[in-house]
Amino acid sequence: MADNRPDFSKYLAHFTTARKPVAADKGNPAVSVSKGKDAYQRLISILDQKKIVASNLPWTGRQAVCFTECPWSSLIDHSKAYSPYGIGFSKPFIFGTGGGPAYYVRKDHWDKQEWDNHIQTFVTPFWPIYRTKKQKDNIKFSTVDYTHEREWRVPHDLVFEYNQIEFIVVKNYEDMAKFPQNLKDAIGREKFIIMEIYTNIEKLWPVHNLGQ
């Protein structure tokens, strides 16, 4: 396995969010477990239960728990689309549970496939904004491009033990202070990453935002 690099990580992160799942129908089990909870509360719930409940996916309706393999330099930006609350695991752990990278499939290729049910969990159509006018005219499909998320998926609920957690991301020191004592003790305080610290570093030394 390759060493950590600025563009590559051995770790995967699942960020919680306050919004409803994209596929927020009654048949989505993630709807009921997240109802009425903000992103912080959802993280606490995941840790209390030691389980991330799989959510229905758009386009295929299959269920999965989703992660990003973005390196830290991109996670601050990634968190803006979700929240500053996340939980991280190693790639070997996630792969061992049946997880793997998502497949971004061109829409014109997608239409020619009959995906096996299991494969449907991992596929997402890819139809970027830079497609040609001819491609737009031939296939009437909205822009879909999630390649920036560098996504991995687990095709079922993810059950874990505290010693399998690699890191926890929280927003600020206040979150760390109010975080349940039993969880801090069980997970280990050294595994907590405070997003606000790294956001401030990027403001003072914007090495990842040159020219912006």
PDB file of C-alpha atoms in Angstrom:
ATOM      1  CA  MET A   1       0.000   0.000   0.000  1.00  0.00           C
ATOM      2  CA  ALA A   2       1.390   3.404  -0.979  1.00  0.00           C
ATOM      3  CA  ASP A   3       2.607   5.776   1.714  1.00  0.00           C
ATOM      4  CA  ASN A   4       0.595   8.873   2.549  1.00  0.00           C
ATOM      5  CA  ARG A   5       1.173  11.658   0.027  1.00  0.00           C
ATOM      6  CA  PRO A   6      -0.254  15.155  -0.393  1.00  0.00           C
ATOM      7  CA  ASP A   7      -2.697  13.745  -2.966  1.00  0.00           C
ATOM      8  CA  PHE A   8      -3.315  10.359  -1.355  1.00  0.00           C
ATOM      9  CA  SER A   9      -4.415   9.061   2.033  1.00  0.00           C
ATOM     10  CA  LYS A  10      -4.620   5.683   3.765  1.00  0.00           C
ATOM     11  CA  TYR A  11      -7.772   6.859   5.505  1.00  0.00           C
ATOM     12  CA  LEU A  12     -11.446   7.424   4.718  1.00  0.00           C
ATOM     13  CA  ALA A  13     -13.865   9.837   6.366  1.00  0.00           C
ATOM     14  CA  HIS A  14     -17.639   9.834   6.742  1.00  0.00           C
ATOM     15  CA  PHE A  15     -19.042  13.313   7.415  1.00  0.00           C
ATOM     16  CA  THR A  16     -22.458  13.808   8.942  1.00  0.00           C
ATOM     17  CA  THR A  17     -24.932  16.454   7.818  1.00  0.00           C
ATOM     18  CA  ALA A  18     -28.022  18.202   9.141  1.00  0.00           C
ATOM     19  CA  ARG A  19     -29.987  17.861   5.934  1.00  0.00           C
ATOM     20  CA  LYS A  20     -32.214  14.992   4.852  1.00  0.00           C
ATOM     21  CA  PRO A  21     -30.695  12.152   2.810  1.00  0.00           C
ATOM     22  CA  VAL A  22     -30.759  12.800  -0.950  1.00  0.00           C
ATOM     23  CA  ALA A  23     -33.150   9.890  -1.379  1.00  0.00           C
ATOM     24  CA  ALA A  24     -35.426  10.888   1.500  1.00  0.00           C
ATOM     25  CA  ASP A  25     -38.265   8.428   0.845  1.00  0.00           C
ATOM     26  CA  LYS A  26     -39.989   6.376   3.532  1.00  0.00           C
ATOM     27  CA  GLY A  27     -38.042   3.277   2.545  1.00  0.00           C
ATOM     28  CA  ASN A  28     -34.722   4.882   3.416  1.00  0.00           C
ATOM     29  CA  PRO A  29     -33.611   3.657   6.883  1.00  0.00           C
ATOM     30  CA  ALA A  30     -31.272   6.644   7.271  1.00  0.00           C
ATOM     31  CA  VAL A  31     -34.269   8.998   7.390  1.00  0.00           C
ATOM     32  CA  SER A  32     -35.620   7.738  10.703  1.00  0.00           C
ATOM     33  CA  VAL A  33     -32.248   7.520  12.499  1.00  0.00           C
ATOM     34  CA  SER A  34     -31.311  11.070  11.481  1.00  0.00           C
ATOM     35  CA  LYS A  35     -34.696  12.756  11.946  1.00  0.00           C
ATOM     36  CA  GLY A  36     -34.561  15.734  14.283  1.00  0.00           C
ATOM     37  CA  LYS A  37     -30.782  15.588  14.722  1.00  0.00           C
ATOM     38  CA  ASP A  38     -28.205  18.128  13.608  1.00  0.00           C
ATOM     39  CA  ALA A  39     -24.803  17.051  12.284  1.00  0.00           C
ATOM     40  CA  TYR A  40     -23.170  17.008  15.744  1.00  0.00           C
ATOM     41  CA  GLN A  41     -25.991  14.946  17.236  1.00  0.00           C
ATOM     42  CA  ARG A  42     -25.822  12.505  14.342  1.00  0.00           C
ATOM     43  CA  LEU A  43     -22.119  11.940  15.016  1.00  0.00           C
ATOM     44  CA  ILE A  44     -22.846  11.263  18.690  1.00  0.00           C
ATOM     45  CA  SER A  45     -25.622   8.846  17.714  1.00  0.00           C
ATOM     46  CA  ILE A  46     -23.285   6.952  15.372  1.00  0.00           C
ATOM     47  CA  LEU A  47     -20.696   6.639  18.128  1.00  0.00           C
ATOM     48  CA  ASP A  48     -23.246   5.582  20.762  1.00  0.00           C
ATOM     49  CA  GLN A  49     -24.596   2.856  18.483  1.00  0.00           C
ATOM     50  CA  LYS A  50     -21.177   1.985  16.996  1.00  0.00           C
ATOM     51  CA  LYS A  51     -22.928   1.838  13.650  1.00  0.00           C
ATOM     52  CA  ILE A  52     -23.416   4.004  10.560  1.00  0.00           C
ATOM     53  CA  VAL A  53     -26.765   3.173   8.973  1.00  0.00           C
ATOM     54  CA  ALA A  54     -26.670   2.741   5.194  1.00  0.00           C
ATOM     55  CA  SER A  55     -28.706   5.243   3.175  1.00  0.00           C
ATOM     56  CA  ASN A  56     -30.537   4.827  -0.126  1.00  0.00           C
ATOM     57  CA  LEU A  57     -28.554   6.074  -3.103  1.00  0.00           C
ATOM     58  CA  PRO A  58     -29.916   8.147  -5.998  1.00  0.00           C
ATOM     59  CA  TRP A  59     -30.102   6.580  -9.482  1.00  0.00           C
ATOM     60  CA  THR A  60     -29.990   2.954  -8.299  1.00  0.00           C
ATOM     61  CA  GLY A  61     -31.893   2.922  -4.981  1.00  0.00           C
ATOM     62  CA  ARG A  62     -29.297   0.622  -3.441  1.00  0.00           C
ATOM     63  CA  GLN A  63     -28.073   1.235   0.110  1.00  0.00           C
ATOM     64  CA  ALA A  64     -24.572   2.230   1.176  1.00  0.00           C
ATOM     65  CA  VAL A  65     -22.504   4.101   3.723  1.00  0.00           C
ATOM     66  CA  CYS A  66     -20.417   6.706   1.922  1.00  0.00           C
ATOM     67  CA  PHE A  67     -16.881   7.925   2.630  1.00  0.00           C
ATOM     68  CA  THR A  68     -14.361  10.258   1.040  1.00  0.00           C
ATOM     69  CA  GLU A  69     -10.685   9.527   0.497  1.00  0.00           C
ATOM     70  CA  CYS A  70      -9.876  13.218   0.080  1.00  0.00           C
ATOM     71  CA  PRO A  71      -6.535  14.091   1.695  1.00  0.00           C
ATOM     72  CA  TRP A  72      -6.622  16.606   4.531  1.00  0.00           C
ATOM     73  CA  SER A  73      -5.844  19.523   2.208  1.00  0.00           C
ATOM     74  CA  SER A  74      -9.253  18.935   0.582  1.00  0.00           C
ATOM     75  CA  LEU A  75     -11.280  17.894   3.622  1.00  0.00           C
ATOM     76  CA  ILE A  76     -11.831  21.457   4.841  1.00  0.00           C
ATOM     77  CA  ASP A  77     -13.498  22.275   1.529  1.00  0.00           C
ATOM     78  CA  HIS A  78     -15.316  18.932   1.483  1.00  0.00           C
ATOM     79  CA  SER A  79     -16.764  19.581   4.943  1.00  0.00           C
ATOM     80  CA  LYS A  80     -18.460  22.754   3.684  1.00  0.00           C
ATOM     81  CA  ALA A  81     -20.840  20.561   1.688  1.00  0.00           C
ATOM     82  CA  TYR A  82     -21.661  18.442   4.740  1.00  0.00           C
ATOM     83  CA  SER A  83     -20.486  19.596   8.183  1.00  0.00           C
ATOM     84  CA  PRO A  84     -17.300  19.789  10.283  1.00  0.00           C
ATOM     85  CA  TYR A  85     -18.255  16.529  12.026  1.00  0.00           C
ATOM     86  CA  GLY A  86     -16.829  13.255  10.834  1.00  0.00           C
ATOM     87  CA  ILE A  87     -15.448   9.846  11.671  1.00  0.00           C
ATOM     88  CA  GLY A  88     -12.465   8.216  10.003  1.00  0.00           C
ATOM     89  CA  PHE A  89     -11.326   4.644   9.398  1.00  0.00           C
ATOM     90  CA  SER A  90      -8.431   2.999   7.598  1.00  0.00           C
ATOM     91  CA  LYS A  91      -8.846   1.754   4.031  1.00  0.00           C
ATOM     92  CA  PRO A  92      -7.925  -1.829   5.018  1.00  0.00           C
ATOM     93  CA  PHE A  93     -10.741  -1.827   7.603  1.00  0.00           C
ATOM     94  CA  ILE A  94     -13.330  -0.496   5.149  1.00  0.00           C
ATOM     95  CA  PHE A  95     -12.188  -2.825   2.367  1.00  0.00           C
ATOM     96  CA  GLY A  96     -12.428  -5.757   4.786  1.00  0.00           C
ATOM     97  CA  THR A  97     -16.089  -4.949   5.449  1.00  0.00           C
ATOM     98  CA  GLY A  98     -16.883  -5.158   1.720  1.00  0.00           C
ATOM     99  CA  GLY A  99     -16.274  -1.518   0.850  1.00  0.00           C
ATOM    100  CA  GLY A 100     -14.460  -0.062  -2.123  1.00  0.00           C
ATOM    101  CA  PRO A 101     -14.181   2.963  -4.416  1.00  0.00           C
ATOM    102  CA  ALA A 102     -17.274   4.187  -6.246  1.00  0.00           C
ATOM    103  CA  TYR A 103     -17.336   3.779 -10.041  1.00  0.00           C
ATOM    104  CA  TYR A 104     -17.977   6.987 -11.986  1.00  0.00           C
ATOM    105  CA  VAL A 105     -19.467   5.780 -15.258  1.00  0.00           C
ATOM    106  CA  ARG A 106     -20.060   7.946 -18.333  1.00  0.00           C
ATOM    107  CA  LYS A 107     -23.793   8.277 -18.942  1.00  0.00           C
ATOM    108  CA  ASP A 108     -23.458   6.998 -22.518  1.00  0.00           C
ATOM    109  CA  HIS A 109     -21.714   3.889 -21.121  1.00  0.00           C
ATOM    110  CA  TRP A 110     -24.181   3.622 -18.239  1.00  0.00           C
ATOM    111  CA  ASP A 111     -27.112   3.247 -20.653  1.00  0.00           C
ATOM    112  CA  LYS A 112     -25.442   0.218 -22.278  1.00  0.00           C
ATOM    113  CA  GLN A 113     -25.023  -1.741 -19.035  1.00  0.00           C
ATOM    114  CA  GLU A 114     -27.209  -4.088 -17.037  1.00  0.00           C
ATOM    115  CA  TRP A 115     -25.650  -3.717 -13.632  1.00  0.00           C
ATOM    116  CA  ASP A 116     -25.626  -6.642 -11.197  1.00  0.00           C
ATOM    117  CA  ASN A 117     -27.507  -5.746  -8.009  1.00  0.00           C
ATOM    118  CA  HIS A 118     -24.329  -5.688  -5.935  1.00  0.00           C
ATOM    119  CA  ILE A 119     -22.489  -3.544  -8.491  1.00  0.00           C
ATOM    120  CA  GLN A 120     -25.346  -1.028  -8.429  1.00  0.00           C
ATOM    121  CA  THR A 121     -24.237  -0.057  -4.933  1.00  0.00           C
ATOM    122  CA  PHE A 122     -20.955   1.272  -6.269  1.00  0.00           C
ATOM    123  CA  VAL A 123     -21.913   2.977  -9.555  1.00  0.00           C
ATOM    124  CA  THR A 124     -22.724   6.643 -10.121  1.00  0.00           C
ATOM    125  CA  PRO A 125     -23.380   8.257 -13.522  1.00  0.00           C
ATOM    126  CA  PHE A 126     -20.737  10.687 -14.754  1.00  0.00           C
ATOM    127  CA  TRP A 127     -21.934  13.415 -17.137  1.00  0.00           C
ATOM    128  CA  PRO A 128     -19.733  16.479 -16.563  1.00  0.00           C
ATOM    129  CA  ILE A 129     -20.436  20.080 -17.414  1.00  0.00           C
ATOM    130  CA  TYR A 130     -17.638  20.030 -20.011  1.00  0.00           C
ATOM    131  CA  ARG A 131     -19.410  17.435 -22.206  1.00  0.00           C
ATOM    132  CA  THR A 132     -19.787  18.521 -25.822  1.00  0.00           C
ATOM    133  CA  LYS A 133     -22.898  20.059 -27.338  1.00  0.00           C
ATOM    134  CA  LYS A 134     -23.381  16.912 -29.407  1.00  0.00           C
ATOM    135  CA  GLN A 135     -23.287  14.773 -26.275  1.00  0.00           C
ATOM    136  CA  LYS A 136     -25.792  17.079 -24.593  1.00  0.00           C
ATOM    137  CA  ASP A 137     -28.105  16.843 -27.603  1.00  0.00           C
ATOM    138  CA  ASN A 138     -27.832  13.052 -27.883  1.00  0.00           C
ATOM    139  CA  ILE A 139     -28.383  12.291 -24.195  1.00  0.00           C
ATOM    140  CA  LYS A 140     -30.814  14.455 -22.257  1.00  0.00           C
ATOM    141  CA  PHE A 141     -29.414  14.123 -18.759  1.00  0.00           C
ATOM    142  CA  SER A 142     -28.509  16.708 -16.159  1.00  0.00           C
ATOM    143  CA  THR A 143     -24.931  17.455 -15.155  1.00  0.00           C
ATOM    144  CA  VAL A 144     -23.607  14.865 -12.703  1.00  0.00           C
ATOM    145  CA  ASP A 145     -20.024  14.983 -11.502  1.00  0.00           C
ATOM    146  CA  TYR A 146     -19.058  13.713  -8.057  1.00  0.00           C
ATOM    147  CA  THR A 147     -15.477  12.832  -8.912  1.00  0.00           C
ATOM    148  CA  HIS A 148     -14.201  15.542  -6.540  1.00  0.00           C
ATOM    149  CA  GLU A 149     -15.597  13.526  -3.620  1.00  0.00           C
ATOM    150  CA  ARG A 150     -13.246  10.590  -4.295  1.00  0.00           C
ATOM    151  CA  GLU A 151     -15.922   8.363  -2.852  1.00  0.00           C
ATOM    152  CA  TRP A 152     -15.800   4.915  -1.268  1.00  0.00           C
ATOM    153  CA  ARG A 153     -18.897   2.951  -0.297  1.00  0.00           C
ATOM    154  CA  VAL A 154     -19.806   0.102   2.028  1.00  0.00           C
ATOM    155  CA  PRO A 155     -22.852  -1.814   0.700  1.00  0.00           C
ATOM    156  CA  HIS A 156     -24.571  -2.205   4.104  1.00  0.00           C
ATOM    157  CA  ASP A 157     -24.624  -0.716   7.600  1.00  0.00           C
ATOM    158  CA  LEU A 158     -21.114  -0.242   8.943  1.00  0.00           C
ATOM    159  CA  VAL A 159     -20.644  -1.738  12.415  1.00  0.00           C
ATOM    160  CA  PHE A 160     -17.408  -0.902  14.215  1.00  0.00           C
ATOM    161  CA  GLU A 161     -15.606  -0.934  17.545  1.00  0.00           C
ATOM    162  CA  TYR A 162     -14.022   2.138  19.111  1.00  0.00           C
ATOM    163  CA  ASN A 163     -10.508   0.785  18.613  1.00  0.00           C
ATOM    164  CA  GLN A 164     -11.173   0.656  14.848  1.00  0.00           C
ATOM    165  CA  ILE A 165     -11.757   4.419  14.687  1.00  0.00           C
ATOM    166  CA  GLU A 166      -8.733   6.296  13.330  1.00  0.00           C
ATOM    167  CA  PHE A 167      -9.961   9.830  14.001  1.00  0.00           C
ATOM    168  CA  ILE A 168     -12.956  11.986  14.928  1.00  0.00           C
ATOM    169  CA  VAL A 169     -13.445  15.469  13.450  1.00  0.00           C
ATOM    170  CA  VAL A 170     -15.261  18.171  15.440  1.00  0.00           C
ATOM    171  CA  LYS A 171     -15.752  21.849  14.732  1.00  0.00           C
ATOM    172  CA  ASN A 172     -14.119  23.625  17.685  1.00  0.00           C
ATOM    173  CA  TYR A 173     -12.882  23.437  21.290  1.00  0.00           C
ATOM    174  CA  GLU A 174     -16.432  23.896  22.563  1.00  0.00           C
ATOM    175  CA  ASP A 175     -17.430  20.663  20.830  1.00  0.00           C
ATOM    176  CA  MET A 176     -14.461  18.905  22.374  1.00  0.00           C
ATOM    177  CA  ALA A 177     -15.364  20.197  25.835  1.00  0.00           C
ATOM    178  CA  LYS A 178     -19.005  19.098  25.657  1.00  0.00           C
ATOM    179  CA  PHE A 179     -18.296  15.801  23.910  1.00  0.00           C
ATOM    180  CA  PRO A 180     -19.591  12.915  26.071  1.00  0.00           C
ATOM    181  CA  GLN A 181     -16.935  11.876  28.558  1.00  0.00           C
ATOM    182  CA  ASN A 182     -17.507   8.168  28.025  1.00  0.00           C
ATOM    183  CA  LEU A 183     -16.898   8.514  24.275  1.00  0.00           C
ATOM    184  CA  LYS A 184     -13.720  10.559  24.728  1.00  0.00           C
ATOM    185  CA  ASP A 185     -12.446   7.940  27.156  1.00  0.00           C
ATOM    186  CA  ALA A 186     -13.359   5.011  24.899  1.00  0.00           C
ATOM    187  CA  ILE A 187     -12.018   6.499  21.662  1.00  0.00           C
ATOM    188  CA  GLY A 188      -9.022   8.410  23.007  1.00  0.00           C
ATOM    189  CA  ARG A 189      -8.615  12.171  23.022  1.00  0.00           C
ATOM    190  CA  GLU A 190      -5.547  11.948  20.793  1.00  0.00           C
ATOM    191  CA  LYS A 191      -7.810  10.851  17.928  1.00  0.00           C
ATOM    192  CA  PHE A 192      -9.858  14.067  17.920  1.00  0.00           C
ATOM    193  CA  ILE A 193      -9.144  16.649  15.212  1.00  0.00           C
ATOM    194  CA  ILE A 194     -10.498  20.171  15.649  1.00  0.00           C
ATOM    195  CA  MET A 195     -11.499  21.567  12.248  1.00  0.00           C
ATOM    196  CA  GLU A 196     -11.363  25.209  13.374  1.00  0.00           C
ATOM    197  CA  ILE A 197      -7.604  24.953  14.022  1.00  0.00           C
ATOM    198  CA  TYR A 198      -6.904  23.818  10.483  1.00  0.00           C
ATOM    199  CA  THR A 199      -9.309  26.346   8.992  1.00  0.00           C
ATOM    200  CA  ASN A 200      -7.360  29.104  10.755  1.00  0.00           C
ATOM    201  CA  ILE A 201      -4.073  27.679   9.485  1.00  0.00           C
ATOM    202  CA  GLU A 202      -5.433  27.837   5.932  1.00  0.00           C
ATOM    203  CA  LYS A 203      -6.410  31.478   6.462  1.00  0.00           C
ATOM    204  CA  LEU A 204      -2.956  32.414   7.761  1.00  0.00           C
ATOM    205  CA  TRP A 205      -0.914  30.202   5.425  1.00  0.00           C
ATOM    206  CA  PRO A 206      -3.197  29.465   2.457  1.00  0.00           C
ATOM    207  CA  VAL A 207      -0.918  26.925   0.800  1.00  0.00           C
ATOM    208  CA  HIS A 208      -3.876  25.038  -0.664  1.00  0.00           C
ATOM    209  CA  ASN A 209      -5.763  28.086  -1.914  1.00  0.00           C
ATOM    210  CA  LEU A 210      -3.152  29.933  -3.939  1.00  0.00           C
ATOM    211  CA  GLY A 211      -4.656  32.303  -6.476  1.00  0.00           C
ATOM    212  CA  GLN A 212      -8.131  32.248  -4.931  1.00  0.00           C
TER     213      GLN A 212
END
